[in-house]
Tab-separated table of C-alpha atoms and ligand atoms in Angstrom:
chain	number	residue	atom	x	y	z
A	1	MET	CA	0.026	0.028	0.012
A	2	LEU	CA	1.281	3.464	-0.899
A	3	VAL	CA	0.582	6.332	1.512
A	4	ALA	CA	-0.216	9.906	0.700
A	5	PRO	CA	-0.560	12.213	3.756
A	6	SER	CA	-3.009	14.992	3.282
A	7	ILE	CA	-1.366	18.320	4.175
A	8	LEU	CA	-4.876	19.694	4.993
A	9	SER	CA	-4.203	18.496	8.517
A	10	ALA	CA	-0.691	19.818	8.762
A	11	ASP	CA	0.397	22.791	10.880
A	12	PHE	CA	0.317	25.579	8.264
A	13	GLY	CA	2.345	27.778	10.499
A	14	ASN	CA	5.216	25.351	10.143
A	15	LEU	CA	4.470	23.920	6.696
A	16	ALA	CA	7.931	23.475	5.298
A	17	ASN	CA	9.031	21.451	8.344
A	18	GLU	CA	5.884	19.419	8.219
A	19	ILE	CA	6.361	18.501	4.550
A	20	LYS	CA	10.019	17.504	5.201
A	21	ALA	CA	8.962	15.455	8.123
A	22	ILE	CA	6.384	13.328	6.251
A	23	CYS	CA	8.805	12.856	3.437
A	24	ASP	CA	11.530	11.761	5.860
A	25	ALA	CA	8.964	9.529	7.628
A	26	GLY	CA	8.630	7.346	4.439
A	27	CYS	CA	5.447	8.661	2.756
A	28	ASP	CA	5.136	7.929	-1.068
A	29	LEU	CA	3.137	11.016	-2.220
A	30	VAL	CA	2.223	14.391	-0.725
A	31	HIS	CA	-1.484	14.869	-1.032
A	32	VAL	CA	-2.645	18.456	-1.702
A	33	ASP	CA	-6.331	19.348	-1.287
A	34	VAL	CA	-7.396	22.348	-3.402
A	35	MET	CA	-10.832	23.723	-2.433
A	36	ASP	CA	-12.512	26.644	-4.254
A	37	GLY	CA	-15.431	27.477	-1.790
A	38	HIS	CA	-17.918	26.654	-4.559
A	39	PHE	CA	-17.750	22.919	-5.162
A	40	VAL	CA	-17.076	22.381	-1.564
A	41	PRO	CA	-17.908	24.714	1.421
A	42	ASN	CA	-14.274	25.341	2.291
A	43	MET	CA	-11.253	27.092	0.665
A	44	THR	CA	-7.522	26.067	0.954
A	45	ILE	CA	-4.400	26.938	-0.913
A	46	GLY	CA	-3.351	28.164	-4.326
A	47	PRO	CA	-0.014	27.905	-6.362
A	48	VAL	CA	1.511	30.666	-4.162
A	49	VAL	CA	1.700	28.028	-1.325
A	50	VAL	CA	1.937	24.805	-3.462
A	51	GLU	CA	4.938	25.937	-5.495
A	52	PRO	CA	7.218	26.267	-2.383
A	53	VAL	CA	5.711	23.051	-0.954
A	54	ALA	CA	6.672	21.264	-4.229
A	55	LYS	CA	10.276	22.583	-3.751
A	56	VAL	CA	10.595	21.316	-0.181
A	57	ALA	CA	8.969	17.955	-0.829
A	58	SER	CA	11.361	15.028	-1.708
A	59	LYS	CA	8.244	12.986	-2.806
A	60	PRO	CA	5.840	13.728	-5.747
A	61	LEU	CA	2.704	15.846	-5.303
A	62	ASP	CA	-0.841	14.396	-5.663
A	63	ILE	CA	-3.090	17.371	-6.301
A	64	HIS	CA	-6.760	16.698	-5.490
A	65	LEU	CA	-9.004	19.372	-7.072
A	66	MET	CA	-12.278	20.093	-5.371
A	67	VAL	CA	-13.357	22.919	-7.683
A	68	GLU	CA	-16.025	23.945	-10.287
A	69	ASN	CA	-13.742	25.242	-13.000
A	70	ASN	CA	-11.340	22.372	-13.353
A	71	THR	CA	-9.687	23.689	-16.569
A	72	PHE	CA	-8.625	26.929	-14.928
A	73	PHE	CA	-7.166	25.092	-11.836
A	74	VAL	CA	-5.372	22.516	-14.027
A	75	ASP	CA	-3.591	25.446	-15.858
A	76	LEU	CA	-2.916	27.170	-12.452
A	77	PHE	CA	-1.317	24.084	-10.833
A	78	ALA	CA	0.549	22.529	-13.806
A	79	PRO	CA	3.691	24.600	-13.167
A	80	CYS	CA	3.976	22.843	-9.614
A	81	LYS	CA	4.739	19.680	-11.628
A	82	PRO	CA	2.668	17.221	-9.615
A	83	LEU	CA	2.789	13.526	-10.441
A	84	TYR	CA	-1.113	13.350	-10.415
A	85	ILE	CA	-3.901	15.830	-10.787
A	86	SER	CA	-7.331	14.433	-9.947
A	87	PHE	CA	-10.649	16.200	-10.670
A	88	HIS	CA	-14.136	15.383	-9.594
A	89	ILE	CA	-16.409	13.822	-12.209
A	90	GLU	CA	-19.426	15.557	-10.521
A	91	SER	CA	-17.976	18.955	-11.639
A	92	GLU	CA	-16.802	18.192	-15.172
A	93	LYS	CA	-18.902	18.162	-18.312
A	94	HIS	CA	-16.109	17.284	-20.656
A	95	PRO	CA	-13.755	14.796	-18.887
A	96	HIS	CA	-12.016	13.398	-21.979
A	97	ARG	CA	-10.977	16.826	-22.917
A	98	LEU	CA	-9.672	17.612	-19.460
A	99	ILE	CA	-7.808	14.288	-19.308
A	100	GLN	CA	-5.922	15.290	-22.492
A	101	LYS	CA	-5.129	18.695	-21.171
A	102	ILE	CA	-3.539	17.169	-17.982
A	103	ARG	CA	-1.623	14.664	-19.930
A	104	SER	CA	-0.354	17.486	-22.312
A	105	TYR	CA	1.514	18.936	-19.236
A	106	GLY	CA	3.142	15.503	-18.613
A	107	ILE	CA	0.993	15.021	-15.494
A	108	LYS	CA	-0.968	11.785	-14.802
A	109	PRO	CA	-4.752	12.333	-14.853
A	110	ALA	CA	-7.068	10.958	-12.275
A	111	ILE	CA	-10.824	11.127	-11.593
A	112	VAL	CA	-12.395	11.440	-8.230
A	113	LEU	CA	-15.800	9.973	-7.317
A	114	ASN	CA	-17.804	11.343	-4.415
A	115	PRO	CA	-19.298	8.733	-1.949
A	116	HIS	CA	-22.570	8.629	-3.837
A	117	SER	CA	-21.258	8.398	-7.380
A	118	ARG	CA	-21.100	5.025	-9.197
A	119	PRO	CA	-17.845	3.469	-10.654
A	120	GLN	CA	-19.819	2.391	-13.796
A	121	GLU	CA	-20.190	6.187	-14.619
A	122	ILE	CA	-16.508	6.347	-15.485
A	123	GLU	CA	-16.113	2.886	-17.194
A	124	TYR	CA	-15.437	4.502	-20.654
A	125	LEU	CA	-12.809	6.845	-19.245
A	126	LEU	CA	-10.747	4.137	-17.394
A	127	GLU	CA	-8.477	3.412	-20.391
A	128	ASP	CA	-7.425	7.090	-20.378
A	129	LEU	CA	-6.696	7.259	-16.584
A	130	ASP	CA	-3.778	6.558	-14.412
A	131	MET	CA	-5.766	6.532	-11.242
A	132	VAL	CA	-9.261	6.768	-9.707
A	133	LEU	CA	-9.764	8.394	-6.397
A	134	LEU	CA	-12.732	7.147	-4.362
A	135	MET	CA	-13.870	9.570	-1.627
A	136	SER	CA	-14.644	7.814	1.597
A	137	VAL	CA	-16.079	11.050	3.152
A	138	ASN	CA	-17.968	13.949	1.669
A	139	PRO	CA	-15.178	16.285	0.383
A	140	GLY	CA	-14.448	19.626	2.022
A	141	PHE	CA	-12.932	18.899	5.388
A	142	GLY	CA	-10.352	16.674	7.088
A	143	GLY	CA	-11.074	14.591	10.178
A	144	GLN	CA	-14.375	13.147	9.037
A	145	LYS	CA	-15.784	9.610	9.667
A	146	PHE	CA	-14.985	6.866	7.047
A	147	ILE	CA	-17.939	5.781	4.961
A	148	PRO	CA	-17.719	2.058	4.837
A	149	SER	CA	-19.660	1.533	1.481
A	150	VAL	CA	-16.436	2.643	-0.292
A	151	VAL	CA	-15.132	-0.893	0.265
A	152	GLU	CA	-17.732	-2.483	-1.903
A	153	LYS	CA	-17.341	0.403	-4.445
A	154	ALA	CA	-13.484	-0.303	-4.578
A	155	LYS	CA	-14.235	-4.021	-5.350
A	156	GLU	CA	-16.678	-3.074	-8.247
A	157	LEU	CA	-14.193	-0.566	-9.529
A	158	LYS	CA	-11.349	-3.108	-9.484
A	159	GLU	CA	-13.376	-5.489	-11.655
A	160	LEU	CA	-13.974	-2.613	-14.152
A	161	ILE	CA	-10.294	-1.769	-14.023
A	162	ASN	CA	-9.289	-5.323	-14.639
A	163	LYS	CA	-11.465	-5.351	-17.828
A	164	ARG	CA	-10.579	-1.912	-19.194
A	165	ASN	CA	-7.125	-0.767	-17.885
A	166	PRO	CA	-5.251	-2.988	-15.340
A	167	ASN	CA	-2.634	-0.276	-15.078
A	168	CYS	CA	-5.020	2.176	-13.493
A	169	LEU	CA	-4.606	2.637	-9.782
A	170	ILE	CA	-7.219	3.011	-6.989
A	171	GLU	CA	-6.830	5.567	-4.304
A	172	VAL	CA	-9.079	6.163	-1.265
A	173	ASP	CA	-9.374	9.419	0.509
A	174	GLY	CA	-11.061	10.246	3.914
A	175	GLY	CA	-11.098	8.822	7.340
A	176	VAL	CA	-8.425	6.320	6.674
A	177	ASN	CA	-6.538	4.888	9.661
A	178	ASP	CA	-5.041	1.663	10.981
A	179	LYS	CA	-8.533	0.183	11.727
A	180	ASN	CA	-9.764	0.274	8.078
A	181	ILE	CA	-6.471	-0.202	6.183
A	182	GLU	CA	-6.768	-3.946	5.953
A	183	ILE	CA	-10.246	-3.975	4.377
A	184	LEU	CA	-9.090	-1.451	1.886
A	185	LYS	CA	-6.090	-3.529	1.040
A	186	ASN	CA	-8.255	-6.512	0.617
A	187	ALA	CA	-10.613	-4.659	-1.622
A	188	GLY	CA	-7.767	-3.934	-4.122
A	189	VAL	CA	-6.808	-0.352	-3.079
A	190	ASP	CA	-3.348	0.777	-4.049
A	191	ILE	CA	-2.907	4.160	-2.370
A	192	VAL	CA	-4.527	5.659	0.717
A	193	VAL	CA	-4.730	9.362	1.633
A	194	ALA	CA	-4.505	9.998	5.386
A	195	GLY	CA	-4.609	13.518	6.809
A	196	SER	CA	-5.772	13.604	10.473
A	197	TYR	CA	-4.516	10.097	11.183
A	198	VAL	CA	-0.936	10.929	10.265
A	199	PHE	CA	-0.552	14.584	11.344
A	200	GLY	CA	-2.647	13.958	14.552
A	201	SER	CA	-0.024	11.279	15.769
A	202	ASP	CA	3.073	12.010	17.696
A	203	ASP	CA	5.202	9.690	15.525
A	204	TYR	CA	4.625	10.249	11.750
A	205	GLU	CA	6.922	7.347	10.797
A	206	LYS	CA	5.035	4.857	12.993
A	207	ALA	CA	1.706	6.200	11.675
A	208	ILE	CA	2.764	5.893	7.929
A	209	LYS	CA	4.195	2.457	8.624
A	210	SER	CA	0.974	1.203	10.081
A	211	LEU	CA	-0.710	1.886	6.826
A	212	LYS	CA	1.945	0.407	4.526
A	213	ILE	CA	0.640	-3.162	4.716
B	301	5RP	O1	-9.977	15.411	0.312
B	301	5RP	C1	-10.017	15.583	1.601
B	301	5RP	C2	-11.184	16.304	2.142
B	301	5RP	O2	-12.000	16.684	1.187
B	301	5RP	C3	-8.803	15.133	2.378
B	301	5RP	O3	-7.816	14.657	1.613
B	301	5RP	C4	-9.224	14.088	3.410
B	301	5RP	O4	-10.272	14.479	4.127
B	301	5RP	C5	-8.059	13.714	4.248
B	301	5RP	O5	-8.219	13.946	5.640
B	301	5RP	P1	-8.697	12.746	6.705
B	301	5RP	O6	-7.624	11.685	6.508
B	301	5RP	O7	-8.420	13.540	7.963
B	301	5RP	O8	-10.046	12.395	6.366
B	302	CO	CO1	-8.107	14.867	-0.690
């Protein structure tokens, strides 16, 4: 299992040290939550913060867009050179076009599904994707409770992925901790995002290790 700590739960007054600490503690990706105050009822950070974060991080960035105008935000964050940019299917009318745009920057495209969205909706996009991110909370805030129906959804998605594009990874985001990591692993999940679990612990290395099963 790969682990992507979400910096939403980091101490923003000490951000550079927090990023260094999770990278030194053995994380695989640095998950960056971008919220516009429209698609979700919260706002986070723009490239003014994410560019210096990218410079300090020794691990690749995984940018999760929770916005209405995806095209604008892809252009805005592409110079940060993340490994992945993921966008929500619920806010995008032209997903194939946006996938091509993300790829044109040399960035891996991913699609995010809210807890209520069905994996079958994106079956015909799977061959063009490097990753699908399943939300296991309603997006907008860290520290929420894990929604268990994501486990069955991950299994359904895994079947579609095996049929359409076995190279596509599955990531799960929201309420992940050492109690639910095993069922996620058994459901075929490749990457977990963990914000409050990692940054709320006294020992980042131990917390990350407990998820790398
Ligand atoms: O996308 C997100 C919220 O919309 C965050 O990545 C997610 O909530 C991580 O935080 P936690 O592990 O505390 O749930
Ligand atoms: Co996220």
